[in-house]
CSV table of C-alpha atoms in Angstrom, one decimal:
chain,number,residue,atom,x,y,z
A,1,UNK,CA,53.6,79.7,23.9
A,2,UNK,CA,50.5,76.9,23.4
A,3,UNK,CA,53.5,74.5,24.2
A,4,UNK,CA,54.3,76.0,27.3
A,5,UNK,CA,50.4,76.0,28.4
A,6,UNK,CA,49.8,72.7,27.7
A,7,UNK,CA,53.0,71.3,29.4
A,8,UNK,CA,52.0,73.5,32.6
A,9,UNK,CA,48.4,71.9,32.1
A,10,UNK,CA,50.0,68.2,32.0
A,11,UNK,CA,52.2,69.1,35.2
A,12,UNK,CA,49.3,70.8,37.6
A,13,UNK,CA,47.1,67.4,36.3
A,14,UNK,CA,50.1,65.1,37.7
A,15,UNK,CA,50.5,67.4,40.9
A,16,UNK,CA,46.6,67.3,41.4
A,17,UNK,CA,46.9,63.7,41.5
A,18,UNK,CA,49.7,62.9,43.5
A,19,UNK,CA,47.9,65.3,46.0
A,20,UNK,CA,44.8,63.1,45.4
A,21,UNK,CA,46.8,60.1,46.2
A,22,UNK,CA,49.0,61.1,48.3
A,23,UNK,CA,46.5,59.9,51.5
A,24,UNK,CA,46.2,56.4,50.4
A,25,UNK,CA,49.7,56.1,49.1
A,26,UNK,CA,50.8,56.2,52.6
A,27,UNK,CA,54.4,56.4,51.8
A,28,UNK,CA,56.1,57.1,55.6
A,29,UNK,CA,53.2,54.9,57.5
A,30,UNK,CA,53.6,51.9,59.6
A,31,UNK,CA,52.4,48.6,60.6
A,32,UNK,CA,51.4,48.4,64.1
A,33,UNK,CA,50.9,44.8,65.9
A,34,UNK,CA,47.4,45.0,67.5
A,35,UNK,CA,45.5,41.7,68.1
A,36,UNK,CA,41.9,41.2,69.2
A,37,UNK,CA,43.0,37.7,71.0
A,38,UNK,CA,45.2,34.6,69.6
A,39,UNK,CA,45.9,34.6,65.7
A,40,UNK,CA,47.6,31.7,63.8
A,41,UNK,CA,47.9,31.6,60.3
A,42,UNK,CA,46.0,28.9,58.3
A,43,UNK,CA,47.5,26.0,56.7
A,44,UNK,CA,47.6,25.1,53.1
A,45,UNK,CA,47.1,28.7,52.0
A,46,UNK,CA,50.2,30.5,50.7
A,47,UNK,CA,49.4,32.3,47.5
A,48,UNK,CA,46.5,34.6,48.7
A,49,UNK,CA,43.0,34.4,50.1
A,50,UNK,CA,41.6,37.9,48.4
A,51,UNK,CA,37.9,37.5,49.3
A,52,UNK,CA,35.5,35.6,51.4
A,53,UNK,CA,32.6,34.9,51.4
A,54,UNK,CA,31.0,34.0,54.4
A,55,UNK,CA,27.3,31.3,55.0
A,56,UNK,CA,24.5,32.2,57.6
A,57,UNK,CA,26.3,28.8,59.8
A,58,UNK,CA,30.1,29.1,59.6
A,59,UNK,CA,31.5,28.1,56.5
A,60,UNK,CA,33.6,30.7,54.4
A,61,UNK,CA,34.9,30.0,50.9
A,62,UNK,CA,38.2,31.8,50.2
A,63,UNK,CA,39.6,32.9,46.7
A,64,UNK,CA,43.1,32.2,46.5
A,65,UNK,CA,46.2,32.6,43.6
A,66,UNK,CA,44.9,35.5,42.6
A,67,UNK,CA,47.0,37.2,39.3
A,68,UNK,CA,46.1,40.4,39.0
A,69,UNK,CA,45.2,42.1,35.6
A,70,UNK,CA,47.7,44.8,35.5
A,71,UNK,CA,51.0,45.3,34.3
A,72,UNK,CA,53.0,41.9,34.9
A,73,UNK,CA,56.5,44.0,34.3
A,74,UNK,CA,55.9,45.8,37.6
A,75,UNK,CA,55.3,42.7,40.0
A,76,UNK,CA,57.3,39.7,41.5
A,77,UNK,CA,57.1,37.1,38.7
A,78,UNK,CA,56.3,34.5,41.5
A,79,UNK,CA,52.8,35.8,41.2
A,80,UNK,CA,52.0,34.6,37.4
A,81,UNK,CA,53.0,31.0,38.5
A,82,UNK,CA,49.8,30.8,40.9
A,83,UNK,CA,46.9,28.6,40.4
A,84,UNK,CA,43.3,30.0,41.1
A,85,UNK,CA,41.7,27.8,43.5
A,86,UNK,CA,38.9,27.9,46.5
A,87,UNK,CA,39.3,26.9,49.7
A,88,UNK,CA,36.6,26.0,52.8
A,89,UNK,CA,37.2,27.1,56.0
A,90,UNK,CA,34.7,26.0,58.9
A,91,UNK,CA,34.2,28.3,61.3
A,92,UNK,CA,32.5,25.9,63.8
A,93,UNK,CA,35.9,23.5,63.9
A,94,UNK,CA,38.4,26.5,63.8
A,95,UNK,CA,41.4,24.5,64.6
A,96,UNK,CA,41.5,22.5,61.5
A,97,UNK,CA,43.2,23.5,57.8
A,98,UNK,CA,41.4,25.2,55.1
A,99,UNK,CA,40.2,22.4,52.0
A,100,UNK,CA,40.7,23.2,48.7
A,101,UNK,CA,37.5,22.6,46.9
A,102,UNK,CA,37.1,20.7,43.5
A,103,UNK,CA,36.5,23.1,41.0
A,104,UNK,CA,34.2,22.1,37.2
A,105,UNK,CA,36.2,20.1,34.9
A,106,UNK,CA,35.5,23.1,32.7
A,107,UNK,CA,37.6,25.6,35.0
A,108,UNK,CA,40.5,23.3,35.9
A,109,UNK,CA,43.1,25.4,33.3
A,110,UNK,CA,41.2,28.7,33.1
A,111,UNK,CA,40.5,30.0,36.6
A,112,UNK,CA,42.1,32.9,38.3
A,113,UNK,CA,39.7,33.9,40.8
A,114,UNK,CA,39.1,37.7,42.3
A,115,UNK,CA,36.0,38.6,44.2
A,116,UNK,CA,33.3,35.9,45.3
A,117,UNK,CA,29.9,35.9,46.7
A,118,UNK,CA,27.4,33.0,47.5
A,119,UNK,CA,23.8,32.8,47.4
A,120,UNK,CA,21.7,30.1,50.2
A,121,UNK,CA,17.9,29.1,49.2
A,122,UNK,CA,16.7,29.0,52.6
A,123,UNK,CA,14.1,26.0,52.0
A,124,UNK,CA,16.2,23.7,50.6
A,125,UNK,CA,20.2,24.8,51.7
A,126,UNK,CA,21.3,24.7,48.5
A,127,UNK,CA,24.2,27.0,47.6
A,128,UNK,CA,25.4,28.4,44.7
A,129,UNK,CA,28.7,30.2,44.1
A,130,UNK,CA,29.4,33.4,42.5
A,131,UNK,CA,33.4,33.7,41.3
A,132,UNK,CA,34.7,36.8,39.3
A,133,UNK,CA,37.4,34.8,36.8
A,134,UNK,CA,39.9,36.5,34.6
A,135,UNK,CA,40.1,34.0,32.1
A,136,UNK,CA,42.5,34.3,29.6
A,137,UNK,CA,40.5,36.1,26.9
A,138,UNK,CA,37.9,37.9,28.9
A,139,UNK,CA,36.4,38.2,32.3
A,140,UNK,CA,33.4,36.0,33.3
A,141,UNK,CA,31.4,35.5,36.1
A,142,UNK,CA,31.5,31.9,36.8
A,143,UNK,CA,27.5,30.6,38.8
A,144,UNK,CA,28.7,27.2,40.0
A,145,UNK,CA,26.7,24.7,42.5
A,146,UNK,CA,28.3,23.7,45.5
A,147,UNK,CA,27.5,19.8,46.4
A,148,UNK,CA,28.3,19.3,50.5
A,149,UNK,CA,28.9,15.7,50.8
A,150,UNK,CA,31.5,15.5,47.6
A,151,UNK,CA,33.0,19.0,48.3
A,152,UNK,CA,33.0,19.8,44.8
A,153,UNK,CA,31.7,22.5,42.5
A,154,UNK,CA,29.3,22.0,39.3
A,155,UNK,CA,29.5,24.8,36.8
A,156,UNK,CA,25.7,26.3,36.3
A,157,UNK,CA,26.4,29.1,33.7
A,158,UNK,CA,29.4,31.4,32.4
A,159,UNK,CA,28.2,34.9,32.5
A,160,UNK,CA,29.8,37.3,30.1
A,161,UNK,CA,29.1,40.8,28.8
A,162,UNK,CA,30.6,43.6,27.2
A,163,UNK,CA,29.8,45.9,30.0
A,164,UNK,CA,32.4,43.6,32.1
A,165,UNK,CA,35.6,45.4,31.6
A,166,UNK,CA,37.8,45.1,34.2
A,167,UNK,CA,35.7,43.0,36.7
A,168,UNK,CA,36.8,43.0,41.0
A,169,UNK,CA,34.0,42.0,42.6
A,170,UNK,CA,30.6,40.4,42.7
A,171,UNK,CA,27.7,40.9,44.9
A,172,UNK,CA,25.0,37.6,44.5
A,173,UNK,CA,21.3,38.6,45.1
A,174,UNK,CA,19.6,35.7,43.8
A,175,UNK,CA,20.5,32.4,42.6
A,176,UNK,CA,20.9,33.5,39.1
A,177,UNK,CA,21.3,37.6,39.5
A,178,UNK,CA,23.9,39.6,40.9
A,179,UNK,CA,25.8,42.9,40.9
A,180,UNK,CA,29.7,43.0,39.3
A,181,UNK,CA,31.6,45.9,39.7
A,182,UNK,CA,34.3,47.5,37.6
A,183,UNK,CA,37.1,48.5,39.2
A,184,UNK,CA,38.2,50.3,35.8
A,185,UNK,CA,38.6,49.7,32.0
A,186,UNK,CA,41.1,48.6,30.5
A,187,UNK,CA,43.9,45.6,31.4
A,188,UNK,CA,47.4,45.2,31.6
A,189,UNK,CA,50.0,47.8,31.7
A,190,UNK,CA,47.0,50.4,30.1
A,191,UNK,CA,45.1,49.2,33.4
A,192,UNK,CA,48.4,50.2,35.9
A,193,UNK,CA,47.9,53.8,34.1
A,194,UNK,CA,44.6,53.8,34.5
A,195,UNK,CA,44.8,53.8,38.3
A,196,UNK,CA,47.9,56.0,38.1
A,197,UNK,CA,45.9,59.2,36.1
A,198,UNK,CA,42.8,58.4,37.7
A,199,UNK,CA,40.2,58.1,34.8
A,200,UNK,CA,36.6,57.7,35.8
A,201,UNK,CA,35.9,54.5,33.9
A,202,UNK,CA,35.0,52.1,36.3
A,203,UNK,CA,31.2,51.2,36.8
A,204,UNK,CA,28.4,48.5,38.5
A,205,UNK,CA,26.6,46.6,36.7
A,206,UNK,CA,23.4,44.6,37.1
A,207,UNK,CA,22.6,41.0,35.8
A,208,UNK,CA,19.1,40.0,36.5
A,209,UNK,CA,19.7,36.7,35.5
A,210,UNK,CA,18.9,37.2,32.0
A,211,UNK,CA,20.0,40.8,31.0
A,212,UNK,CA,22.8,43.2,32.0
A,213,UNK,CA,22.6,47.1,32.7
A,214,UNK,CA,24.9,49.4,34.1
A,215,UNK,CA,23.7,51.1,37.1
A,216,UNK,CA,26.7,53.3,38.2
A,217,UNK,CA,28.7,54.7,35.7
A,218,UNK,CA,32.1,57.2,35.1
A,219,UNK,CA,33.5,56.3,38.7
A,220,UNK,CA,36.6,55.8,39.1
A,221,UNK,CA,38.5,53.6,42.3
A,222,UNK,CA,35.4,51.3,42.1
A,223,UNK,CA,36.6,47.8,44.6
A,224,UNK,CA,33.8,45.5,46.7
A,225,UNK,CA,30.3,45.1,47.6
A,226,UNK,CA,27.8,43.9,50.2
A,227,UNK,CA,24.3,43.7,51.0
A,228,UNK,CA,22.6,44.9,54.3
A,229,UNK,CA,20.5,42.2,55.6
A,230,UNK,CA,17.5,43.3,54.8
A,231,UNK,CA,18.9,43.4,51.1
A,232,UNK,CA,18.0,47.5,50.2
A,233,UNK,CA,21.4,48.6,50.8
A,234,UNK,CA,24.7,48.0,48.6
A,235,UNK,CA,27.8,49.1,50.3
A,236,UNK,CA,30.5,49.7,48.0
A,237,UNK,CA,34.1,50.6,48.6
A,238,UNK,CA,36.7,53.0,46.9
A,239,UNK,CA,40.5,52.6,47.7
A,240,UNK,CA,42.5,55.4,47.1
A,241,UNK,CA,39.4,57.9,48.4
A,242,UNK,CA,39.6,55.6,51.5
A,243,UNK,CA,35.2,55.7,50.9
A,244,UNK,CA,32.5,53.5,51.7
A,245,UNK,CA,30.0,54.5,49.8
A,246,UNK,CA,25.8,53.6,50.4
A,247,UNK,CA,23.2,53.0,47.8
A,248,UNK,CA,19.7,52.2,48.0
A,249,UNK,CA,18.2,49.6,46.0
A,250,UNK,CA,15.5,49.8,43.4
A,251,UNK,CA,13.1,46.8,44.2
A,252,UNK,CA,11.7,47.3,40.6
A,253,UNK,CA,14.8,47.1,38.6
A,254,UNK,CA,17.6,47.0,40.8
A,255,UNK,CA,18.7,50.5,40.3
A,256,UNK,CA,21.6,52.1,42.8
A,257,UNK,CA,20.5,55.3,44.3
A,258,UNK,CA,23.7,57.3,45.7
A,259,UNK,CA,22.6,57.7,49.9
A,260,UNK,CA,25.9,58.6,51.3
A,261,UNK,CA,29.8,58.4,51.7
A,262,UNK,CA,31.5,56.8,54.7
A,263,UNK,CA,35.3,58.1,55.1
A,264,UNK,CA,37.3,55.6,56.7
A,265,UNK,CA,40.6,56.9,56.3
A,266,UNK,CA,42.5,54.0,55.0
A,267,UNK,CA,42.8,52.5,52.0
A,268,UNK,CA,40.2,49.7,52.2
A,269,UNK,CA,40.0,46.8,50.2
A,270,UNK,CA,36.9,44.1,50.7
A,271,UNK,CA,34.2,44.4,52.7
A,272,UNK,CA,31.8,42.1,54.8
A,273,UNK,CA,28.5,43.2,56.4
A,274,UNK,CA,27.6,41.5,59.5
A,275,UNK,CA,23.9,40.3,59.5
A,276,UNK,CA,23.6,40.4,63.2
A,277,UNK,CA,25.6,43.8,64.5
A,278,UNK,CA,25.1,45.4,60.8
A,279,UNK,CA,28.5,46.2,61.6
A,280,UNK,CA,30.8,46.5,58.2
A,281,UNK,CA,34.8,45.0,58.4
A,282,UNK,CA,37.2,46.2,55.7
A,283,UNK,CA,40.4,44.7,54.8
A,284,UNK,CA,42.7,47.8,54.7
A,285,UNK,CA,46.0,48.7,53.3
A,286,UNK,CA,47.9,51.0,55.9
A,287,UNK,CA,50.3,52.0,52.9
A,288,UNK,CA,49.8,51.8,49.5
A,289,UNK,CA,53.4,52.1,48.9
A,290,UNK,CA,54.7,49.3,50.8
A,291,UNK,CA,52.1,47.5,49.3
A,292,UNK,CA,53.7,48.1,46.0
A,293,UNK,CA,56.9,47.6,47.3
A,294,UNK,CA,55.4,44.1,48.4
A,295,UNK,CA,53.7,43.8,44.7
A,296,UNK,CA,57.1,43.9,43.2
A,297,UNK,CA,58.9,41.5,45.7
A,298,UNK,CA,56.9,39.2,47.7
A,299,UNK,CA,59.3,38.6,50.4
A,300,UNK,CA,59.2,42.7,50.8
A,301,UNK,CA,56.8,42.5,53.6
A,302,UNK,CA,53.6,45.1,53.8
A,303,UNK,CA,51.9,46.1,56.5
A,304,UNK,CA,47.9,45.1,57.3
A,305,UNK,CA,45.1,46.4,58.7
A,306,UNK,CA,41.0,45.1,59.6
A,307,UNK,CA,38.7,48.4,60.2
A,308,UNK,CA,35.2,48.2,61.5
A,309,UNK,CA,32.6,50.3,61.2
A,310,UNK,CA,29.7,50.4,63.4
A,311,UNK,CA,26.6,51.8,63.3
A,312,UNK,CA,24.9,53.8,65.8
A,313,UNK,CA,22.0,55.3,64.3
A,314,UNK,CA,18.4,54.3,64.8
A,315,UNK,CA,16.8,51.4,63.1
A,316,UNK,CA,15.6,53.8,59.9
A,317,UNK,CA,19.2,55.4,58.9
A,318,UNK,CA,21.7,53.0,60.9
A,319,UNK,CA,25.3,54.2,59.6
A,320,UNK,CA,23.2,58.0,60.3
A,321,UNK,CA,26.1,57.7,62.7
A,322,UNK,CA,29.1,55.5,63.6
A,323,UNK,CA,32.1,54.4,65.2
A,324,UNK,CA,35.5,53.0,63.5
A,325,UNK,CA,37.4,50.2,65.4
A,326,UNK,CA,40.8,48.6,64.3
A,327,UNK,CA,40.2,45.4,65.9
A,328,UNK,CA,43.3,44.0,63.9
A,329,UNK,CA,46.8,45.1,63.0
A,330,UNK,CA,50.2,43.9,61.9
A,331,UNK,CA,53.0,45.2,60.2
A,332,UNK,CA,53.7,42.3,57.6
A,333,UNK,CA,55.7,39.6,59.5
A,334,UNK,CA,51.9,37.4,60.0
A,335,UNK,CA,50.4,38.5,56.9
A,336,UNK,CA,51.0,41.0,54.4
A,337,UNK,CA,48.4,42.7,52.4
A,338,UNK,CA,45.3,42.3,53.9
A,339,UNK,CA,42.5,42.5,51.7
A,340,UNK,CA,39.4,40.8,53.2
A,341,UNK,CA,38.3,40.4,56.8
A,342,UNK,CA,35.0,38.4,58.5
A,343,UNK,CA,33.6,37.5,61.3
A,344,UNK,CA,31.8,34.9,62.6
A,345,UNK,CA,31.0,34.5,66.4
A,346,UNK,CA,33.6,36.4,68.1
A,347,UNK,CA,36.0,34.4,65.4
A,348,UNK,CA,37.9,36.3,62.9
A,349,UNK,CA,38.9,35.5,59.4
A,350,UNK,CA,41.8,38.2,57.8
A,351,UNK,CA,42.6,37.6,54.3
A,352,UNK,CA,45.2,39.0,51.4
A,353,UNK,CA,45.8,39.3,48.4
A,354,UNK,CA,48.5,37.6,47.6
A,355,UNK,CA,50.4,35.6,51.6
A,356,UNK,CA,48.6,33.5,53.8
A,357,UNK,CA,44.7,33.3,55.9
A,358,UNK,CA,44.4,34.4,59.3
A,359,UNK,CA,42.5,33.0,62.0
A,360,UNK,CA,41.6,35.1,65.2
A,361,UNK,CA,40.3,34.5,68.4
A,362,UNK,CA,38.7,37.8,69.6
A,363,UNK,CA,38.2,38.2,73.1
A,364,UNK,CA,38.8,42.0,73.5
């Protein structure tokens, strides 16, 4: 009789989650071709372009070759042969090739970049680069310098911590702090099963340049970050609950202070916060499951999707209110996978996780 309870227990559990993911899974949905103007795909990338991160004058650096820390059984074994490696795009001479930038000695056998940030000092242009790297034995945080004239990168520091577990993204808020956010615990195939039951293990945590703390905790479906401009808002997203969701920002400690959710009803992947409109753009997945169909063969193709959120409340609450665009659509044939999206002076930049870049003209 106990038998028979806990095997009903275990079903209802797997029904209750299937019904969970059942939105985001997206199993009979379809790529539509929309296109806010021209879009051309941009030459050398071919082994992904997951995040972006995007300067105050044009210049986006691009993670690409991305190999993903789950179970390697389930996916194409093209994917373990990529190299990790950044890429510049300019934004202000659109119609030539991305550059592959020269990474540290250090990092030229042990990279295999996710999420990326940047941080600018205003007085002296400076930049500094902020890579999530699943290296072989852990995951780090790489801080490198970028020098303009050589095109190269100088690692700073190596940031490690036991409270980075299964790292996605990272948010730069300073030259030498930042926020890094679990997307979950464990890696590997334990990591693919982790997603699958839905354990709450994921988490944010904050490095003040010196010390780390976790400042969201138990959550599961954890994916990017970005900063409002005036730097007191994180936005962070949530896949599968298709969820943007808004913190405020302890000036004292850096502290995350729940606000709000945003539903955007797609599963949603990076995101980008416009410091001019405030506007927010989300690489989105319009079906999880061709996305895993695409996972396991890469020449499956899987649809893609760029969602925009604007605000429309007033200065003191802005996303009080809002309005979601889909400036962007296709159904796999130009890119498949889209998992970052920016935008830079009615120019477009659609990323993925594991084809080619986009460029867009958008003049509608």
């Amino acid at each position: 009789m106990i038998l028979k309870a806990i095997v009903l227990l275990i079903a209802l559990f797997a029904l209750q989650r299937v019904w969970q993911l059942s939105p985001g899974f997206g199993i009979h949905s379809k790529g539509y071709i929309h296109r806010p103007g021209p879009c051309r795909t941009v030459k050398p990338i071919q082994t992904g372009s997951e995040d972006i991160t995007l300067t105050d004058n044009g210049i986006a650096f691009i993670s690409s070759g991305l190999r993903l820390n789950l179970c390697k059984q389930l996916f194409d074994k093209k994917i373990q042969q990529f190299t990790g490696r950044i890429y510049k795009f300019n934004f202000n001479d659109p119609a030539h090739a991305a550059v592959e930038v020269a990474l540290p000695r250090e990092l030229e056998k042990d990279f295999n970049p996710h999420g990326v940030s940047h941080w600018k000092d205003a007085s002296s242009d400076e930049l500094w680069l902020f890579v999530v790297n699943h290296r072989k034995d852990n995951d780090n945080v790489e801080v490198m310098k970028y020098n303009h004239e050589l095109n190269s990168l100088s690692l700073v520091r190596s940031v490690q911590s036991t409270m980075f577990t299964s790292v996605n993204d990272i948010l730069a808020v300073g030259p030498k702090s930042f926020y890094a956010s679990n997307d979950g615990y464990f890696h590997g195939c334990l990591r693919s099963l982790e997603v699958v039951v839905g354990l709450a293990l994921g988490s944010v945590v904050f490095f003040d340049g010196v010390t780390a703390s976790l400042v969201v905790q138990r959550q599961s479906d954890l994916n990017s970050m970005a900063l409002s401009e005036d730097g007191t808002r994180l936005f962070l997203t949530k896949t599968f609950e298709q969820q943007i969701n808004i913190f405020n920002i302890s000036k004292e400690n850096g502290n995350l202070m729940f606000d709000r959710a945003i539903d955007v009803g797609v599963s949603i992947d990076n995101i980008y916060a416009d410091p001019v409109s405030e506007d927010l753009w989300l690489g989105a997945h319009s079906s999880m499951y061709l996305l895993s169909q695409h996972m396991t063969n890469l020449d499956a193709k899987a649809p893609s999707k760029v969602v925009r959120v604007h605000p429309l409340g007033l200065e003191a609450d802005r996303f009080e209110s809002y309005e979601l665009h889909s400036p962007f659509g296709d159904d796999g044939r130009l890119i498949s996978r889209s998992s970052s999206a920016v935008y830079y002076q009615e120019q477009m930049l659609v990323g993925s996780i594991s084809d080619t870049l986009v460029f867009c003209d958008i003049i509608v």
